Coordinates of C-alpha atoms in Angstrom, one line a residue:
X758 CA -13.9 8.7 -15.8
X759 CA -14.8 8.3 -12.2
X760 CA -11.2 8.6 -10.9
X761 CA -10.6 12.0 -12.6
X762 CA -11.5 15.3 -10.9
X763 CA -14.7 17.1 -12.1
X764 CA -12.6 20.0 -13.2
X765 CA -8.8 20.8 -13.3
X766 CA -8.1 24.1 -11.7
X767 CA -5.0 25.8 -13.2
X768 CA -3.7 28.9 -11.6
X769 CA -1.5 31.3 -13.7
X770 CA 1.0 33.4 -11.7
X771 CA 4.0 35.6 -12.7
X772 CA 5.4 39.1 -12.6
X773 CA 3.6 42.0 -14.1
X774 CA 3.5 42.2 -17.9
X775 CA 4.7 38.7 -18.4
X776 CA 1.6 37.8 -20.4
X777 CA -0.6 35.9 -17.9
X778 CA -4.0 37.4 -18.9
X779 CA -3.2 37.4 -22.6
X780 CA -2.2 33.8 -22.5
X781 CA -5.5 32.8 -20.9
X782 CA -7.5 35.0 -23.3
X783 CA -5.7 33.6 -26.3
X784 CA -6.4 30.0 -25.2
X785 CA -10.1 30.7 -24.5
X786 CA -10.8 32.6 -27.8
X787 CA -8.2 30.9 -30.0
X788 CA -7.1 34.3 -31.1
X789 CA -4.8 37.1 -30.0
X790 CA -6.8 39.7 -28.0
X791 CA -6.3 43.3 -29.0
X792 CA -6.9 44.3 -25.3
X793 CA -7.3 42.5 -22.1
X794 CA -8.4 43.7 -18.7
X795 CA -5.9 43.9 -15.8
X796 CA -7.4 40.7 -14.3
X797 CA -9.5 38.2 -16.0
X798 CA -12.4 36.4 -14.2
X799 CA -12.1 32.6 -13.9
X800 CA -12.2 31.2 -17.4
X801 CA -13.7 27.7 -18.0
X802 CA -12.6 25.7 -21.0
X803 CA -15.0 23.0 -22.2
X804 CA -14.4 19.3 -21.5
X805 CA -13.7 18.6 -25.1
X806 CA -10.7 20.9 -25.2
X807 CA -8.4 17.9 -24.8
X808 CA -8.7 14.1 -25.1
X809 CA -9.4 13.4 -21.4
X810 CA -12.7 15.1 -21.5
X811 CA -12.2 17.0 -18.3
X812 CA -13.0 20.8 -18.2
X813 CA -10.3 23.2 -17.2
X814 CA -10.8 26.3 -15.0
X815 CA -8.1 28.9 -15.7
X816 CA -7.4 31.3 -12.9
X817 CA -5.7 34.7 -13.6
X818 CA -3.9 36.3 -10.7
X819 CA -3.1 40.0 -9.9
X820 CA 0.5 41.2 -10.0
X821 CA 0.4 44.1 -7.5
X822 CA 2.1 43.6 -4.2
X823 CA -1.0 44.6 -2.3
X824 CA -3.0 41.7 -3.7
X825 CA -0.5 38.9 -3.0
X826 CA -2.8 37.6 -0.3
X827 CA -5.4 36.8 -3.0
X828 CA -2.6 35.1 -5.1
X829 CA -1.7 32.9 -2.1
X830 CA -5.4 31.9 -1.6
X831 CA -5.8 30.9 -5.2
X832 CA -2.6 28.9 -5.1
X833 CA -3.9 26.9 -2.2
X834 CA -6.8 25.7 -4.3
X835 CA -4.7 25.0 -7.4
X836 CA -4.4 21.5 -9.1
X837 CA -1.5 22.8 -11.1
X838 CA 0.3 26.1 -11.5
X839 CA 1.6 27.9 -14.6
X840 CA 4.5 30.3 -13.8
X841 CA 5.1 32.9 -16.6
X842 CA 8.0 35.0 -17.6
X843 CA 8.5 37.1 -20.6
X844 CA 11.0 35.9 -23.2
X845 CA 12.0 39.5 -23.9
X846 CA 12.6 40.3 -20.2
X847 CA 15.6 38.6 -18.5
X848 CA 14.6 39.9 -15.1
X849 CA 11.3 38.2 -15.2
X850 CA 13.0 35.0 -16.1
X851 CA 15.4 35.3 -13.1
X852 CA 12.5 36.0 -10.8
X853 CA 11.0 32.5 -11.7
X854 CA 13.8 30.7 -9.8
X855 CA 14.5 33.4 -7.1
X856 CA 10.9 34.2 -6.1
X857 CA 8.1 32.2 -7.6
X858 CA 9.4 28.6 -7.5
X859 CA 10.7 28.8 -3.9
X860 CA 7.2 30.1 -2.9
X861 CA 5.5 27.2 -4.7
X862 CA 7.6 24.4 -3.2
X863 CA 5.4 23.9 -0.2
X864 CA 2.2 23.5 -2.3
X865 CA 3.1 20.0 -3.6
X866 CA 1.3 20.6 -6.9
X867 CA 2.8 20.2 -10.4
X868 CA 4.3 23.4 -11.8
X869 CA 4.9 24.5 -15.4
X870 CA 7.4 27.2 -16.3
X871 CA 6.2 29.1 -19.4
X872 CA 8.0 31.7 -21.4
X873 CA 5.5 34.0 -23.0
X874 CA 6.0 36.5 -25.9
X875 CA 8.2 34.1 -27.7
X876 CA 7.8 36.2 -30.8
X877 CA 9.4 39.2 -29.1
X878 CA 12.5 37.7 -27.7
X879 CA 15.9 39.2 -28.6
X880 CA 17.7 36.4 -30.5
X881 CA 21.1 37.8 -29.3
X882 CA 20.1 37.7 -25.6
X883 CA 17.6 34.8 -25.6
X884 CA 17.2 32.6 -22.7
X885 CA 18.0 29.0 -23.8
X886 CA 15.1 26.6 -23.1
X887 CA 17.7 23.8 -22.7
X888 CA 19.6 25.7 -19.9
X889 CA 16.2 26.6 -18.3
X890 CA 15.2 22.9 -18.3
X891 CA 18.4 21.6 -16.9
X892 CA 18.9 24.2 -14.1
X893 CA 15.4 24.8 -12.9
X894 CA 14.1 21.2 -13.2
X895 CA 17.1 19.9 -11.3
X896 CA 16.7 22.4 -8.5
X897 CA 12.9 22.3 -8.3
X898 CA 11.4 18.8 -8.5
X899 CA 7.8 20.0 -8.7
X900 CA 8.5 21.6 -12.1
X901 CA 7.2 19.0 -14.6
X902 CA 8.1 20.8 -17.8
X903 CA 9.3 24.1 -19.3
X904 CA 7.8 25.5 -22.5
X905 CA 7.8 28.7 -24.6
X906 CA 4.8 30.1 -26.4
X907 CA 3.4 33.2 -28.1
X908 CA -0.2 34.4 -27.7
X909 CA 0.3 36.7 -30.7
X910 CA 1.0 33.8 -33.1
X911 CA -0.8 31.2 -31.0
X912 CA 2.4 29.2 -31.0
X913 CA 2.2 26.4 -28.4
X914 CA -0.6 28.1 -26.5
X915 CA -2.8 25.0 -26.3
X916 CA 0.3 22.9 -25.4
X917 CA 0.7 25.0 -22.2
X918 CA -2.6 24.0 -20.8
X919 CA -2.5 20.5 -22.2
X920 CA 0.7 19.9 -20.2
X921 CA -0.8 21.6 -17.2
X922 CA -3.8 19.3 -17.3
X923 CA -1.7 16.3 -18.1
X924 CA 0.4 16.9 -15.1
X925 CA -2.7 16.6 -12.9
X926 CA -4.5 13.7 -14.7
X927 CA -1.3 11.7 -15.6
X928 CA 1.3 12.7 -13.0
X929 CA 4.9 11.6 -13.4
X930 CA 5.9 11.8 -9.7
X931 CA 4.2 8.5 -8.6
X932 CA 5.9 6.7 -11.4
X933 CA 9.4 8.0 -11.5
X934 CA 12.0 8.7 -8.8
X935 CA 14.3 11.5 -10.0
X936 CA 16.8 10.8 -7.3
X937 CA 17.4 7.2 -8.5
X938 CA 16.5 7.9 -12.1
X939 CA 14.2 4.9 -12.2
X940 CA 10.7 3.8 -11.7
X941 CA 9.4 4.2 -8.1
X942 CA 9.2 1.0 -6.0
X943 CA 5.4 1.3 -5.8
X944 CA 5.2 1.6 -9.5
X945 CA 7.3 -1.5 -10.1
X946 CA 5.1 -3.4 -7.6
X947 CA 2.0 -2.4 -9.5
X948 CA 3.5 -3.5 -12.8
X949 CA 4.5 -6.8 -11.1
X950 CA 0.9 -7.5 -10.3
X951 CA -0.2 -6.7 -13.9
X952 CA 2.6 -8.9 -15.3
X953 CA 1.5 -11.7 -13.0
X954 CA -2.0 -11.5 -14.2
X955 CA -1.0 -12.5 -17.8
X956 CA 1.8 -14.8 -16.9
X957 CA -0.6 -17.7 -16.8
X958 CA 1.9 -20.5 -16.4
X959 CA 4.0 -18.5 -13.9
X960 CA 7.2 -19.1 -15.7
X961 CA 8.4 -15.5 -15.4
X962 CA 7.8 -14.6 -19.1
X963 CA 5.0 -13.4 -21.3
X964 CA 4.6 -15.4 -24.5
X965 CA 3.5 -13.7 -27.7
X966 CA -0.1 -14.7 -26.9
X967 CA 0.1 -13.4 -23.4
X968 CA 1.5 -10.1 -24.7
X969 CA -1.4 -9.8 -27.1
X970 CA -3.9 -10.5 -24.3
X971 CA -2.3 -7.8 -22.2
X972 CA -2.6 -5.4 -25.1
X973 CA -6.3 -6.2 -25.6
X974 CA -7.1 -5.9 -21.9
X975 CA -5.3 -2.6 -21.6
X976 CA -6.2 -0.8 -24.9
X977 CA -9.0 -2.9 -26.5
X978 CA -7.0 -3.7 -29.6
X979 CA -4.9 -6.7 -30.6
X980 CA -1.4 -6.8 -32.0
X981 CA -0.3 -8.3 -35.2
X982 CA 2.5 -10.9 -35.0
X983 CA 4.9 -8.4 -36.6
X984 CA 4.0 -5.9 -33.9
X985 CA 4.9 -8.3 -31.2
X986 CA 8.2 -9.1 -32.9
X987 CA 9.0 -5.4 -33.2
X988 CA 8.2 -4.8 -29.5
X989 CA 10.5 -7.7 -28.5
X990 CA 13.3 -6.3 -30.8
X991 CA 12.9 -2.9 -29.3
X992 CA 13.0 -4.3 -25.7
X993 CA 16.0 -6.4 -26.4
X994 CA 17.9 -3.4 -27.7
X995 CA 17.2 -1.4 -24.6
X996 CA 17.0 -4.2 -22.0
X997 CA 19.1 -7.2 -23.0
X998 CA 17.7 -9.4 -20.3
X999 CA 14.2 -8.3 -21.1
X1000 CA 13.7 -11.1 -23.7
X1001 CA 14.5 -14.8 -23.6
X1002 CA 13.5 -17.8 -25.7
X1003 CA 10.1 -18.0 -24.1
X1004 CA 9.1 -14.3 -24.4
X1005 CA 9.3 -11.0 -22.6
X1006 CA 10.6 -11.1 -19.0
X1007 CA 9.5 -8.8 -16.2
X1008 CA 12.6 -6.5 -16.7
X1009 CA 11.5 -6.3 -20.3
X1010 CA 7.9 -5.5 -19.2
X1011 CA 9.4 -2.7 -17.0
X1012 CA 11.5 -1.5 -20.0
X1013 CA 8.4 -1.1 -22.2
X1014 CA 6.8 1.2 -19.6
X1015 CA 10.0 3.1 -19.2
X1016 CA 9.9 3.8 -22.9
X1017 CA 6.4 5.4 -22.4
X1018 CA 7.9 7.8 -19.9
X1019 CA 11.0 8.7 -22.0
X1020 CA 8.7 9.6 -24.8
X1021 CA 6.5 11.7 -22.5
X1022 CA 3.5 9.3 -22.9
X1023 CA 2.5 9.3 -19.3
X1024 CA -1.1 9.1 -20.4
X1025 CA -0.4 5.6 -22.0
X1026 CA 1.4 4.5 -18.8
X1027 CA -1.6 5.6 -16.7
X1028 CA -4.1 4.0 -19.1
X1029 CA -2.6 0.6 -18.2
X1030 CA -2.5 1.3 -14.5
X1031 CA -6.0 2.6 -14.3
X1032 CA -7.4 -0.2 -16.4
X1033 CA -6.2 -2.5 -13.6
X1034 CA -7.7 -0.4 -10.8
X1035 CA -4.9 1.8 -9.7
X1036 CA -5.3 5.4 -8.4
X1037 CA -2.8 8.2 -8.3
X1038 CA -1.3 6.7 -5.1
X1039 CA -0.6 3.4 -7.0
X1040 CA -3.0 1.5 -4.7
X1041 CA -6.2 -0.1 -5.9
X1042 CA -9.0 2.4 -6.0
X1043 CA -12.0 2.0 -3.7
X1044 CA -14.3 1.4 -6.7
X1045 CA -12.2 -1.7 -7.5
X1046 CA -12.8 -3.1 -4.0
X1047 CA -16.4 -4.2 -3.5
X1048 CA -16.3 -4.7 0.2
X1049 CA -19.6 -6.0 1.5
X1050 CA -21.2 -3.3 3.6
X1051 CA -22.1 -3.7 7.3
X1052 CA -25.6 -2.5 8.1
X1053 CA -24.8 -2.1 11.8
X1054 CA -21.7 -1.4 13.8
X1055 CA -21.9 -4.7 15.7
X1056 CA -21.5 -6.7 12.5
X1057 CA -18.0 -7.8 11.4
X1058 CA -16.4 -9.0 8.2
X1059 CA -14.7 -12.4 7.8
X1060 CA -13.0 -14.3 5.0
X1061 CA -15.3 -16.6 3.0
X1062 CA -14.6 -20.3 3.1
X1063 CA -13.5 -20.2 -0.6
X1064 CA -11.0 -17.4 0.2
X1065 CA -9.5 -19.4 3.1
X1066 CA -9.0 -22.4 0.8
X1067 CA -7.3 -20.0 -1.7
X1068 CA -4.9 -18.8 1.0
X1069 CA -4.1 -22.3 2.0
X1070 CA -3.2 -23.0 -1.6
X1071 CA -1.0 -19.9 -1.6
X1072 CA 0.8 -21.0 1.5
X1073 CA 1.5 -24.5 0.0
X1074 CA 2.8 -22.9 -3.2
X1075 CA 5.2 -20.6 -1.3
X1076 CA 6.3 -23.4 1.0
X1077 CA 8.8 -24.9 -1.5
X1078 CA 10.7 -26.9 1.1
X1079 CA 7.5 -28.4 2.5
X1080 CA 8.4 -27.6 6.1
X1081 CA 5.0 -26.2 6.8
X1082 CA 6.6 -22.8 7.5
X1083 CA 7.1 -19.6 5.5
X1084 CA 10.3 -17.7 5.9
X1085 CA 10.2 -13.8 6.1
X1086 CA 11.7 -13.6 2.7
X1087 CA 8.9 -15.9 1.3
X1088 CA 6.3 -13.7 2.9
X1089 CA 7.9 -10.6 1.4
X1090 CA 7.9 -12.3 -2.0
X1091 CA 4.2 -13.0 -1.6
X1092 CA 3.6 -9.2 -1.3
X1093 CA 6.0 -8.1 -4.0
X1094 CA 3.1 -7.0 -6.1
X1095 CA 1.5 -5.1 -3.3
X1096 CA 2.3 -1.4 -2.6
X1097 CA 4.1 -2.5 0.6
X1098 CA 4.2 -5.6 2.8
X1099 CA 1.2 -5.1 5.0
X1100 CA 2.4 -7.0 8.1
X1101 CA 5.6 -5.1 8.8
X1102 CA 4.0 -2.4 10.9
X1103 CA 1.4 -2.2 13.7
X1104 CA -1.1 -3.5 14.4
X1105 CA -0.1 -6.6 12.4
X1106 CA 3.6 -6.8 13.3
X1107 CA 4.2 -9.5 15.9
X1108 CA 0.5 -10.2 16.0
X1109 CA 0.7 -13.8 14.8
X1110 CA 2.5 -16.9 15.9
X1111 CA 6.1 -17.4 14.5
X1112 CA 9.1 -19.4 15.4
X1113 CA 12.2 -17.9 17.0
X1114 CA 13.6 -17.5 13.5
X1115 CA 10.5 -15.5 12.4
X1116 CA 9.0 -18.3 10.3
X1117 CA 5.2 -18.3 10.2
X1118 CA 3.0 -21.5 10.2
X1119 CA -0.2 -22.0 8.3
X1120 CA -2.2 -21.2 11.4
X1121 CA -0.2 -18.0 11.9
X1122 CA -0.6 -17.1 8.3
X1123 CA -4.4 -17.6 8.3
X1124 CA -4.7 -15.8 11.6
X1125 CA -2.9 -12.8 10.2
X1126 CA -5.3 -12.6 7.3
X1127 CA -8.3 -13.0 9.7
X1128 CA -7.0 -10.1 11.9
X1129 CA -6.5 -7.9 8.8
X1130 CA -10.0 -8.7 7.6
X1131 CA -11.5 -7.9 11.0
X1132 CA -9.7 -4.6 11.4
X1133 CA -9.7 -3.3 7.8
X1134 CA -11.7 -5.4 5.3
X1135 CA -10.9 -3.1 2.4
X1136 CA -7.2 -3.4 3.0
X1137 CA -7.5 -7.1 3.3
X1138 CA -9.4 -7.4 0.0
X1139 CA -6.9 -5.2 -1.7
X1140 CA -4.0 -7.4 -0.5
X1141 CA -5.9 -10.6 -1.6
X1142 CA -6.0 -9.1 -5.1
X1143 CA -2.4 -8.0 -5.0
X1144 CA -1.3 -11.6 -4.2
X1145 CA -3.2 -13.1 -7.1
X1146 CA -6.8 -13.6 -6.0
X1147 CA -8.7 -13.9 -9.3
X1148 CA -12.2 -14.9 -8.2
X1149 CA -15.0 -12.3 -8.0
X1150 CA -13.8 -9.8 -5.4
X1151 CA -17.4 -9.5 -4.0
X1152 CA -17.2 -13.1 -3.0
X1153 CA -14.0 -12.9 -1.0
X1154 CA -15.5 -11.6 2.2
X1155 CA -18.7 -12.2 4.1
X1156 CA -20.6 -10.0 6.7
X1157 CA -21.7 -11.7 9.9
X1158 CA -25.0 -11.3 11.7
X1159 CA -25.4 -8.6 14.3
X1160 CA -24.1 -9.5 17.7
X1161 CA -27.4 -8.4 19.2
X1162 CA -29.2 -10.9 16.9
X1163 CA -26.8 -13.7 18.0
X1164 CA -27.7 -13.0 21.6
X1165 CA -31.4 -13.3 20.7
X1166 CA -30.8 -16.6 18.9
X1167 CA -28.5 -17.7 21.7
X1168 CA -25.9 -18.9 19.2
X1169 CA -23.5 -17.5 16.6
X1170 CA -22.1 -18.5 13.2
X1171 CA -18.9 -16.4 13.6
X1172 CA -15.6 -18.0 12.9
X1173 CA -13.5 -15.1 14.3
X1174 CA -14.0 -13.8 17.8
X1175 CA -12.5 -10.6 19.1
X1176 CA -11.8 -10.5 22.9
X1177 CA -11.0 -7.2 24.5
X1178 CA -8.5 -7.5 27.4
X1179 CA -8.8 -5.0 30.2
X1180 CA -6.9 -4.8 33.5
X1181 CA -4.4 -2.8 35.6
X1182 CA -0.8 -2.3 34.8
X1183 CA 1.3 -5.4 35.4
X1184 CA -1.8 -7.5 35.8
X1185 CA -0.6 -10.0 33.2
X1186 CA -2.5 -8.8 30.1
X1187 CA 0.5 -8.9 27.7
X1188 CA 1.5 -12.4 29.0
X1189 CA -1.9 -13.6 27.9
X1190 CA -1.3 -12.3 24.4
X1191 CA 2.2 -13.7 24.2
X1192 CA 1.1 -17.1 25.4
X1193 CA -1.6 -17.2 22.7
X1194 CA 1.2 -16.8 20.2
X1195 CA 3.2 -19.6 21.7
X1196 CA 5.9 -17.4 23.1
X1197 CA 7.8 -18.4 26.3
X1198 CA 7.1 -16.5 29.5
X1199 CA 9.4 -13.6 30.4
X1200 CA 9.8 -11.9 33.8
X1201 CA 10.7 -8.7 32.0
X1202 CA 7.9 -6.2 32.3
X1203 CA 7.2 -3.4 29.8
X1204 CA 4.1 -1.3 30.3
X1205 CA 1.6 -1.3 27.4
X1206 CA 1.0 2.2 26.2
X1207 CA -0.8 1.5 22.9
X1208 CA -3.4 -1.1 22.1
X1209 CA -2.0 -4.3 20.5
X1210 CA -3.3 -7.5 19.1
X1211 CA -2.6 -11.2 19.0
X1212 CA -4.4 -13.7 16.8
X1213 CA -4.3 -17.5 16.5
X1214 CA -6.4 -20.4 15.6
X1215 CA -7.9 -22.4 18.6
X1216 CA -8.9 -26.0 18.2
X1217 CA -12.0 -26.8 20.3
X1218 CA -12.7 -30.1 22.0
X1219 CA -15.1 -31.2 19.3
X1220 CA -12.5 -30.6 16.6
X1221 CA -13.8 -27.4 15.1
X1222 CA -11.4 -24.5 14.8
X1223 CA -12.0 -20.8 15.5
X1224 CA -9.8 -17.8 15.3
X1225 CA -9.3 -15.8 18.5
X1226 CA -8.2 -12.2 18.4
X1227 CA -7.0 -10.7 21.7
X1228 CA -7.1 -6.9 21.8
X1229 CA -5.1 -5.5 24.7
X1230 CA -6.4 -2.1 26.0
X1231 CA -3.9 0.0 28.0
X1232 CA -5.3 0.9 31.4
X1233 CA -4.6 4.7 30.8
X1234 CA -6.5 4.6 27.5
X1235 CA -9.8 3.0 28.6
X1236 CA -11.6 6.3 29.1
X1237 CA -10.4 7.7 25.7
X1238 CA -11.5 4.5 24.0
X1239 CA -14.9 4.5 25.7
X1240 CA -15.6 8.0 24.5
X1241 CA -16.3 6.5 21.1
X1242 CA -19.8 5.2 21.4
X1243 CA -19.1 2.3 18.9
X1244 CA -15.9 1.2 20.5
X1245 CA -17.5 -1.8 22.1
X1246 CA -19.5 -2.7 19.0
X1247 CA -16.7 -5.0 17.8
X1248 CA -16.4 -6.8 21.1
X1249 CA -17.5 -10.4 21.1
X1250 CA -16.3 -11.0 24.7
X1251 CA -14.4 -9.0 27.3
X1252 CA -11.8 -10.4 29.7
X1253 CA -10.9 -8.5 32.9
X1254 CA -7.4 -9.6 34.1
X1255 CA -6.0 -9.1 37.6
X1256 CA -2.9 -10.2 39.4
X1257 CA -4.2 -12.8 41.8
X1258 CA -1.4 -11.8 44.3
X1259 CA -2.3 -8.1 44.3
X1260 CA -5.4 -6.7 46.0
X1261 CA -5.2 -3.4 44.1
X1262 CA -5.1 -5.2 40.8
X1263 CA -8.3 -7.1 41.7
X1264 CA -10.1 -4.0 42.7
X1265 CA -9.0 -2.2 39.6
X1266 CA -10.3 -5.0 37.3
X1267 CA -13.7 -4.8 38.9
X1268 CA -13.8 -1.0 38.6
X1269 CA -12.9 -1.4 34.9
X1270 CA -15.6 -4.1 34.5
X1271 CA -18.3 -1.9 35.9
X1272 CA -17.2 1.1 33.8
X1273 CA -17.0 -0.9 30.6
X1274 CA -20.2 -2.9 31.0
X1275 CA -22.2 0.2 32.0
X1276 CA -20.9 2.0 28.9
X1277 CA -22.0 -1.0 26.8
X1278 CA -25.4 -0.8 28.4
X1279 CA -25.7 2.9 27.6
X1280 CA -24.6 2.4 24.0
X1281 CA -26.6 -0.8 23.3
X1282 CA -23.6 -3.1 23.1
X1283 CA -23.7 -6.0 25.5
X1284 CA -21.3 -8.9 25.5
X1285 CA -20.2 -11.8 27.7
X1286 CA -17.5 -11.1 30.3
X1287 CA -14.9 -13.3 32.0
X1288 CA -12.7 -12.7 35.0
X1289 CA -9.2 -13.9 34.7
X1290 CA -7.0 -14.4 37.8
X1291 CA -3.4 -14.3 36.4
X1292 CA -0.1 -15.2 38.0
X1293 CA -1.7 -18.2 39.8
X1294 CA 1.8 -19.5 40.5
X1295 CA 2.2 -16.7 43.1
X1296 CA 0.8 -16.6 46.6
X1297 CA -2.8 -15.4 46.2
X1298 CA -4.1 -12.3 47.9
X1299 CA -6.6 -13.8 50.4
X1300 CA -9.2 -11.0 50.3
X1301 CA -9.2 -11.1 46.5
X1302 CA -10.0 -14.8 46.5
X1303 CA -12.9 -14.5 48.8
X1304 CA -14.2 -11.3 47.1
X1305 CA -13.9 -12.8 43.6
X1306 CA -16.4 -15.6 44.3
X1307 CA -18.9 -13.2 45.9
X1308 CA -18.5 -10.6 43.1
X1309 CA -18.9 -13.2 40.4
X1310 CA -22.2 -14.4 42.1
X1311 CA -23.5 -10.8 42.3
X1312 CA -22.6 -10.1 38.7
X1313 CA -24.1 -13.5 37.7
X1314 CA -21.0 -14.6 35.8
X1315 CA -18.5 -17.4 36.2
X1316 CA -15.9 -17.4 39.0
X1317 CA -12.5 -16.1 37.8
X1318 CA -10.4 -18.4 35.6
X1319 CA -7.2 -19.0 37.4
X1320 CA -4.2 -19.1 35.0
X1321 CA -0.4 -19.0 35.1
X1322 CA 1.3 -18.1 31.8
X1323 CA 4.5 -19.5 33.2
X1324 CA 3.1 -23.0 32.7
X1325 CA 1.7 -22.1 29.3
X1326 CA -2.0 -22.7 30.3
X1327 CA -3.8 -22.7 26.9
X1328 CA -7.2 -23.9 28.2
X1329 CA -8.1 -20.3 29.0
X1330 CA -8.4 -19.6 25.2
X1331 CA -10.9 -22.5 24.8
X1332 CA -12.9 -21.1 27.6
X1333 CA -12.9 -17.6 26.0
X1334 CA -14.1 -19.1 22.7
X1335 CA -16.8 -21.2 24.4
X1336 CA -18.2 -18.1 26.2
X1337 CA -18.1 -16.1 23.0
X1338 CA -20.0 -18.8 21.2
X1339 CA -22.9 -18.4 23.7
X1340 CA -23.3 -14.6 23.6
X1341 CA -26.5 -14.6 25.7
X1342 CA -24.6 -16.0 28.8
X1343 CA -22.0 -14.5 31.1
X1344 CA -23.3 -11.0 30.6
X1345 CA -22.7 -9.2 34.0
X1346 CA -25.5 -7.4 35.8
X1347 CA -24.0 -4.4 37.5
X1348 CA -25.7 -2.2 40.1
X1349 CA -26.1 0.4 37.4
X1350 CA -27.8 -2.1 35.1
X1351 CA -30.1 -3.3 37.9
X1352 CA -31.2 0.2 38.6
X1353 CA -31.7 0.8 34.9
X1354 CA -33.7 -2.4 34.6
X1355 CA -35.9 -1.4 37.6
X1356 CA -36.4 2.1 36.1
X1357 CA -37.5 0.5 32.8
X1358 CA -39.9 -1.9 34.7
X1359 CA -41.4 1.0 36.7
X1360 CA -41.8 3.0 33.5
X1361 CA -43.4 0.0 31.7
X1362 CA -45.8 -0.4 34.7
X1363 CA -46.7 3.3 34.7
X1364 CA -47.4 3.2 30.9
X1365 CA -49.5 0.1 31.3
X1366 CA -51.5 1.7 34.2
X1367 CA -51.9 4.9 32.2
X1368 CA -53.2 2.9 29.2
X1369 CA -55.6 1.0 31.5
X1370 CA -56.9 4.3 33.0
X1371 CA -57.3 5.7 29.5
X1372 CA -59.3 2.6 28.4
X1373 CA -61.5 2.9 31.5
X1374 CA -62.1 6.6 30.8
X1375 CA -63.1 5.7 27.3
X1376 CA -65.6 3.1 28.6
X1377 CA -67.1 5.5 31.1
X1378 CA -67.5 8.1 28.4
X1379 CA -69.3 5.6 26.2
X1380 CA -71.6 4.4 29.0
X1381 CA -72.6 8.0 29.8
X1382 CA -73.3 8.7 26.2
X1383 CA -75.6 5.7 26.0
X1384 CA -77.3 6.7 29.2
X1385 CA -77.9 10.2 27.9
X1386 CA -79.3 8.8 24.6
X1387 CA -81.7 6.5 26.5
X1388 CA -83.0 9.3 28.8
X1389 CA -83.6 11.7 25.9
X1390 CA -85.6 9.0 24.0

């Protein structure tokens, strides 16, 4: 299958004479070799060796001290490792835990401990497999199993490599937490989503019919009524709360999968997870997330209209007290089938409007989804599916037209606009973000050191609604961001903020504007720009007021928008949206751009003149040819 590796690389290590080469040779030939060379070349087993149809590459390793560098290199490339000891050699067994396993701990690959020469062990001094399992597996979490075998009698030789392959293709670690002796949180969340898919009436139980449909979807075979009864009886014996009068509860569903693990049937557990799109990290695989592809960097991805209606329905469903707000616990419940709650960390944390109690409104809820879709469409689509989106995934998102095409058409059909906020330290950039989120003004100043976002829905004068995303760029990070030639591709509009009472802040905002706009010209990314004079409640710096009008005229853009976040001036956001909706206007013309335009015009004139001269030369040549022809006749 597509999510399996093309080949599983199994590296066999161990002390000298523990049976490494003989074990590999016996597996490859299905017979006990009379002699084996000191070191076998890489041995490939065919894909039909085991049920998963994935070929195995068995790597023998040297035992001499001088060649340990080669062993280390092979281990770095291993998918799983087999550590051998000889059942008739107690020293080689002790070396497994004192030398080999400590060395393998940093590799983070599954390890099998294999006792070879089982037929030669001294029954009076045998190493107990039970004691091996309890002591070594408790000490070294990467050890997935311990097994004894004999190449001479072929006893459990195939099992060694079957378990080594199985540890790679159907790993236990993502599913089970050995410290808590229970399924991992991410595993439980994945099973929650699968359970929800078949709990059609959302009553918290799976009826007999729903259990049967789960069985068919997972394994392609239906259950008899007696099979379902037997499953429910087994669940009730192991998990008393796992069955009620309506059917199997979620704890019971968890219990069924716990039984798979206890019986060593990780391949059955993974068959279910992979059927519903999960990879080894217990997140939906990329092949399960058909995100529409952008053909150009200046396109963006938005939620489709149908998806927005779906999210509105989800919000109403979660808002059980009908106060038009969701509590943090209700949002957490929404994402209890996702690998984690996506809005708890940057850039989404504190990026949407909430009340003082942390409750989120419908506008805040939809804005958060719009932000996530803009920044990471694949992540957004995955989370839509986690929360129960059942329509065609390919229809969940839509790709917008290129921004360059919008400028040519002098209009845009975008519903989400991203505004980059530039300015000097303490110019008022962060206050602009906070006000968008409805937060009260604070005189406390904390410098912005990393970019951050704020998103909210803005209602325009004509009644339409658009989502505005403000992206604050720290002053010290502008050069680093601009070093990425596509950094400005996602910019619908840029706002350059200055403290209207500070002359340095004004000068810095113009310097940033020229730097950013010139970079946009060089990289082919043009966008409207606005000047914002913040802190309008303070005494203005006289020179800045006079210069701002002059500079705006020279740049051929609007005069600075004067705002005071202390008064909660929200009209600035409408002006930002209006400017973004007319992407051909408010594009500054810097001195650099004027010189570049003059150079292009001169070049065009030169090429035109050169073409005219060439055409004249062709005409002259033709006339001379005709004259020569007439004179010769």
